XYZ file of C-alpha atoms in Angstrom:
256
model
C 0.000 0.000 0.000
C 2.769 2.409 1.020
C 4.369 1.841 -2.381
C 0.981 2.415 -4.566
C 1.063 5.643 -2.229
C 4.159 7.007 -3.530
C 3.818 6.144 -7.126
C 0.531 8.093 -6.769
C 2.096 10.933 -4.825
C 4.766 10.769 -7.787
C 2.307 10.769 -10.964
C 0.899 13.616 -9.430
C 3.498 15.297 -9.037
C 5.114 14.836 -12.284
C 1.519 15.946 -14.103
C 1.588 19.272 -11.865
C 4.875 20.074 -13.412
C 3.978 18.715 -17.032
C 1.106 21.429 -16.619
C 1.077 25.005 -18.357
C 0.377 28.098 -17.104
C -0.708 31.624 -18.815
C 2.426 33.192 -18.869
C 2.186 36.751 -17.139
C 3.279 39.851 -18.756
C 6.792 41.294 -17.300
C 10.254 40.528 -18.462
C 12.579 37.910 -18.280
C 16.449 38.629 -17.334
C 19.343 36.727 -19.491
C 21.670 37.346 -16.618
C 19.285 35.343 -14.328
C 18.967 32.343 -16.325
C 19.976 29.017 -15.313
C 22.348 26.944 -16.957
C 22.091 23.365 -18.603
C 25.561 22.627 -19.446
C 26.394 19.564 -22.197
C 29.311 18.671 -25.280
C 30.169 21.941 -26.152
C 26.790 23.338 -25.772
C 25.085 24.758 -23.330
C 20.793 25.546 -23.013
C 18.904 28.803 -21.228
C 15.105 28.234 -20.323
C 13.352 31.822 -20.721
C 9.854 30.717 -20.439
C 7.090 27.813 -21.078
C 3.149 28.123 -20.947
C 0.421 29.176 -22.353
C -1.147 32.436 -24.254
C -4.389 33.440 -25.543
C -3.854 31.899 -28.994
C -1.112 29.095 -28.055
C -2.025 26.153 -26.257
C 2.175 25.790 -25.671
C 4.277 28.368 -25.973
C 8.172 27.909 -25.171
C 11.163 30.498 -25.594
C 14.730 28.968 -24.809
C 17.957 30.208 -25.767
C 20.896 27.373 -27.140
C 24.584 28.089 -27.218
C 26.813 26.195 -29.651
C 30.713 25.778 -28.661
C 33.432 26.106 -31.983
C 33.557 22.553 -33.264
C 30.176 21.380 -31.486
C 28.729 18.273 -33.327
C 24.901 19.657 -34.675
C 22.306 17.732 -33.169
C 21.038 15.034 -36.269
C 18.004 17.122 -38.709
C 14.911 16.762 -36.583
C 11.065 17.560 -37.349
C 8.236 19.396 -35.037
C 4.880 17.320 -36.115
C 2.670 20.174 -34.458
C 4.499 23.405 -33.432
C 5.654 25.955 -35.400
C 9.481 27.746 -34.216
C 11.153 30.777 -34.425
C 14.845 31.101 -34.496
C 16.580 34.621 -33.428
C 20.231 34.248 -33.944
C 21.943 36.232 -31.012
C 25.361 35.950 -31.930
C 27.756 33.853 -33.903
C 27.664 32.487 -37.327
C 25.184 29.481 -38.333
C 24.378 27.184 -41.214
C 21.092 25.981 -41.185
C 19.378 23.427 -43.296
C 15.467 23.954 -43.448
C 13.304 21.603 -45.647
C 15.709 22.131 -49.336
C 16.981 25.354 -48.249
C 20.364 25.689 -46.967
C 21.614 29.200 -45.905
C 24.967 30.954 -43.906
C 23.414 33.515 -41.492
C 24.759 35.952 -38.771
C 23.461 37.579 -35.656
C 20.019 39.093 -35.912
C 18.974 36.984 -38.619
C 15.706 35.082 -38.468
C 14.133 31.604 -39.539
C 10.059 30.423 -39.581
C 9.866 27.233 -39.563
C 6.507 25.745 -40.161
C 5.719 22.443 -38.634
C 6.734 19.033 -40.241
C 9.849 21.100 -41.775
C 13.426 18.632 -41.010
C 15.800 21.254 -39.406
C 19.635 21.137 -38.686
C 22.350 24.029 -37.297
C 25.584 24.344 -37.207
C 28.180 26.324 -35.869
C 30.414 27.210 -38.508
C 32.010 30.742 -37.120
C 35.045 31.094 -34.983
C 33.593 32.059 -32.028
C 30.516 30.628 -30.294
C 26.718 30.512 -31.919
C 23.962 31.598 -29.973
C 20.335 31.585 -31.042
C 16.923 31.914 -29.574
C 14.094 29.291 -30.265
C 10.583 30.230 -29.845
C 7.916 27.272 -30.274
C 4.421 27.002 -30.229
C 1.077 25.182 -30.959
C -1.985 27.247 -31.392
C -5.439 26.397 -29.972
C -7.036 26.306 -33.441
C -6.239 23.746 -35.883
C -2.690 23.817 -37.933
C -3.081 25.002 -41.646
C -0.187 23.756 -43.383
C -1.717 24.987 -46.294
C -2.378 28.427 -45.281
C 1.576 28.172 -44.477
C 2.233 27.416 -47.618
C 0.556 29.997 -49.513
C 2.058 32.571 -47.165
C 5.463 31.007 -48.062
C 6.447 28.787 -46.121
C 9.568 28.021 -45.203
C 11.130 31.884 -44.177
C 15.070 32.364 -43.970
C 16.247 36.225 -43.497
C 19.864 36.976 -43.519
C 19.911 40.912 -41.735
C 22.185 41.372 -44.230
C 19.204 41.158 -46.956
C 16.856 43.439 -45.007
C 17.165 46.808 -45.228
C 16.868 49.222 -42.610
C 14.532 52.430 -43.175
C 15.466 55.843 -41.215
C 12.989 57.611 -39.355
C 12.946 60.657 -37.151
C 14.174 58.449 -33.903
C 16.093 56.259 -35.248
C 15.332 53.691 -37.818
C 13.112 50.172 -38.157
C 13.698 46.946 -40.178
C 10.860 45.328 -41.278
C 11.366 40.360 -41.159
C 7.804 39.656 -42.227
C 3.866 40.654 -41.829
C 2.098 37.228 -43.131
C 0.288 34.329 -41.911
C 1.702 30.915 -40.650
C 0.632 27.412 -39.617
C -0.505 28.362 -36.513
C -1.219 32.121 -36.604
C -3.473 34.280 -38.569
C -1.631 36.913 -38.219
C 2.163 37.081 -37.040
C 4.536 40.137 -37.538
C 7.661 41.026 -36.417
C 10.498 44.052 -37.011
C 13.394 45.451 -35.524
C 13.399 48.940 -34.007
C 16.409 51.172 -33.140
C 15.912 54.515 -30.787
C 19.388 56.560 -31.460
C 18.645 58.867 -28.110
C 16.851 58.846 -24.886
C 12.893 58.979 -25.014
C 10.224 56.818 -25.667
C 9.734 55.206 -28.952
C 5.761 55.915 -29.336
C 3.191 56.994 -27.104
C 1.446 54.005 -24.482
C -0.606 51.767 -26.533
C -2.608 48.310 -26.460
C -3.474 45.479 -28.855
C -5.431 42.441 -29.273
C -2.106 40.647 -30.199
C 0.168 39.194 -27.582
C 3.468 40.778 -27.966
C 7.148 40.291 -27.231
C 10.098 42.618 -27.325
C 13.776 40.951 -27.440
C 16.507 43.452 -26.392
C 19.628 43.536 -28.510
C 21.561 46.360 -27.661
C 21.298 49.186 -24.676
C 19.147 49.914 -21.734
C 15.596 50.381 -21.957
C 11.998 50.625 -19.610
C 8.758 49.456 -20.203
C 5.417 50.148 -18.720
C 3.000 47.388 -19.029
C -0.262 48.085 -17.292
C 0.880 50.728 -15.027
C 3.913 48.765 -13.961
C 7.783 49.816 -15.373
C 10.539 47.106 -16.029
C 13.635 47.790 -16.801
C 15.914 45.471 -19.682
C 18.905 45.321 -21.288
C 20.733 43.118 -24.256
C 19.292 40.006 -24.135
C 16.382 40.649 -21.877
C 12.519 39.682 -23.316
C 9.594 41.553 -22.501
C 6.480 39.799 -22.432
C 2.808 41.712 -22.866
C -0.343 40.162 -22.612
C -2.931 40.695 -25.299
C -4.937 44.226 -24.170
C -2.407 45.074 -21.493
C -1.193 48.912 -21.620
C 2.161 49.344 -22.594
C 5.124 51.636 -24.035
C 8.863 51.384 -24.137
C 11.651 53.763 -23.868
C 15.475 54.004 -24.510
C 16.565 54.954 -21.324
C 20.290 56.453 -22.065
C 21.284 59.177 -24.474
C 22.811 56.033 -26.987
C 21.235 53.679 -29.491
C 19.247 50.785 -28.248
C 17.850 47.948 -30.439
C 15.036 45.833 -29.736
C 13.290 42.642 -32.143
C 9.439 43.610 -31.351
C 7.291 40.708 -32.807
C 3.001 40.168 -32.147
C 0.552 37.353 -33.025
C -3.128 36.313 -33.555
């Protein structure tokens, strides 16, 4: 009896932690991130749960050593991912496409897609990996008509002055599991806030790449820096600012 007792007491346990959670808005630190350490690699864990349109949602951040062996090409048969490369050069093989991309370049990868990177710069590779699974159905085909399979070099992507600084536009389209998913860089050259408080249906995350910013969300300020992700929840007031007289960068990307 004692023994059915703590195989009970451990099944529960286990399905308490295999649970997700809304994830609140706020902002997630690099600097406080634990560290998984393996071969020449090494994995960050930003955040796992659940949004209004995503039944799973996971952001976690994978470091590559010079000379690391790539994991074997691997396949996601129902989420969608994301890939931010933070630093470092990478060769990535999605579907028939096969590409050499540096630091804030981008990848969409819709579900069912094989997928391999390497390291193949002489330094470390960093990148960001966001997937997800929405509530609604997967439309490969609506995926496919929207294009598919996205690789962005930065270096392709031009970068369009305005009065504060400048913007870069990735992608405005639909994807397996979004109707609507967009996401841009934007760079503030001097202090001040880079547009009046707002709100949105869309649930929306800002990924710091260079300086020191704030953000107000809902009557509450944060403050972030390179590396740091800012997470607001769909309707939730919010408005960030570069917080030194310098240029700050930040990815800003939103979904329904």
């Amino acid at each position: 009896m004692k023994i059915i007792l703590a195989c009970l007491i451990q099944l529960i346990t286990l399905s308490a932690f295999a649970q997700t959670h809304p994830i609140p808005s706020g902002i997630i630190h690099w600097s406080e991130l634990p560290v998984t350490k393996g071969d020449h690699r090494e994995s960050r864990k930003l955040i796992q749960g659940t949004t209004p349109e995503f039944d799973y949602f996971e952001v976690h951040a994978t470091t590559q050593e010079k000379g690391a062996e790539p994991k074997p090409p691997h396949a996601q048969k129902d989420r969608e991912e994301l890939i931010i490369v933070k630093e470092g050069t990478m060769k990535c093989t999605v579907g028939n496409q096969t590409k050499t991309i540096g630091a804030g370049s981008v990848i969409l990868i819709p579900p069912q897609e094989m997928q391999a990177f390497e390291n193949v710069g002489n330094g470390p590779l960093t990148y960001y990996a966001f997937a997800f699974r929405s509530k609604k159905p997967m439309d490969l085909e609506r995926s496919k008509k929207a294009g598919g399979v996205l690789i962005l070099n930065i270096d392709s992507l031009s970068f369009k002055k305005t009065e504060k600084g400048g913007s870069r536009k990735y992608f405005e389209r639909s994807t397996a599991m979004t109707d609507y998913f967009e996401m841009h860089v934007t760079q503030l050259d001097h202090a001040g806030p880079s547009h009046a408080p707002h709100q949105h249906v869309e649930t929306e995350l800002i990924l710091i790449t260079e300086g020191n910013t704030s953000m107000v969300i809902d009557g509450k300020t944060y403050t972030g820096g390179p590396g740091d992700l800012y997470i607001m929840e769909s309707g939730k007031m919010h408005g960030i600012t570069n917080v030194e007289d310098k240029p700050c960068s930040y990815f800003a990307f939103k979904w329904r």
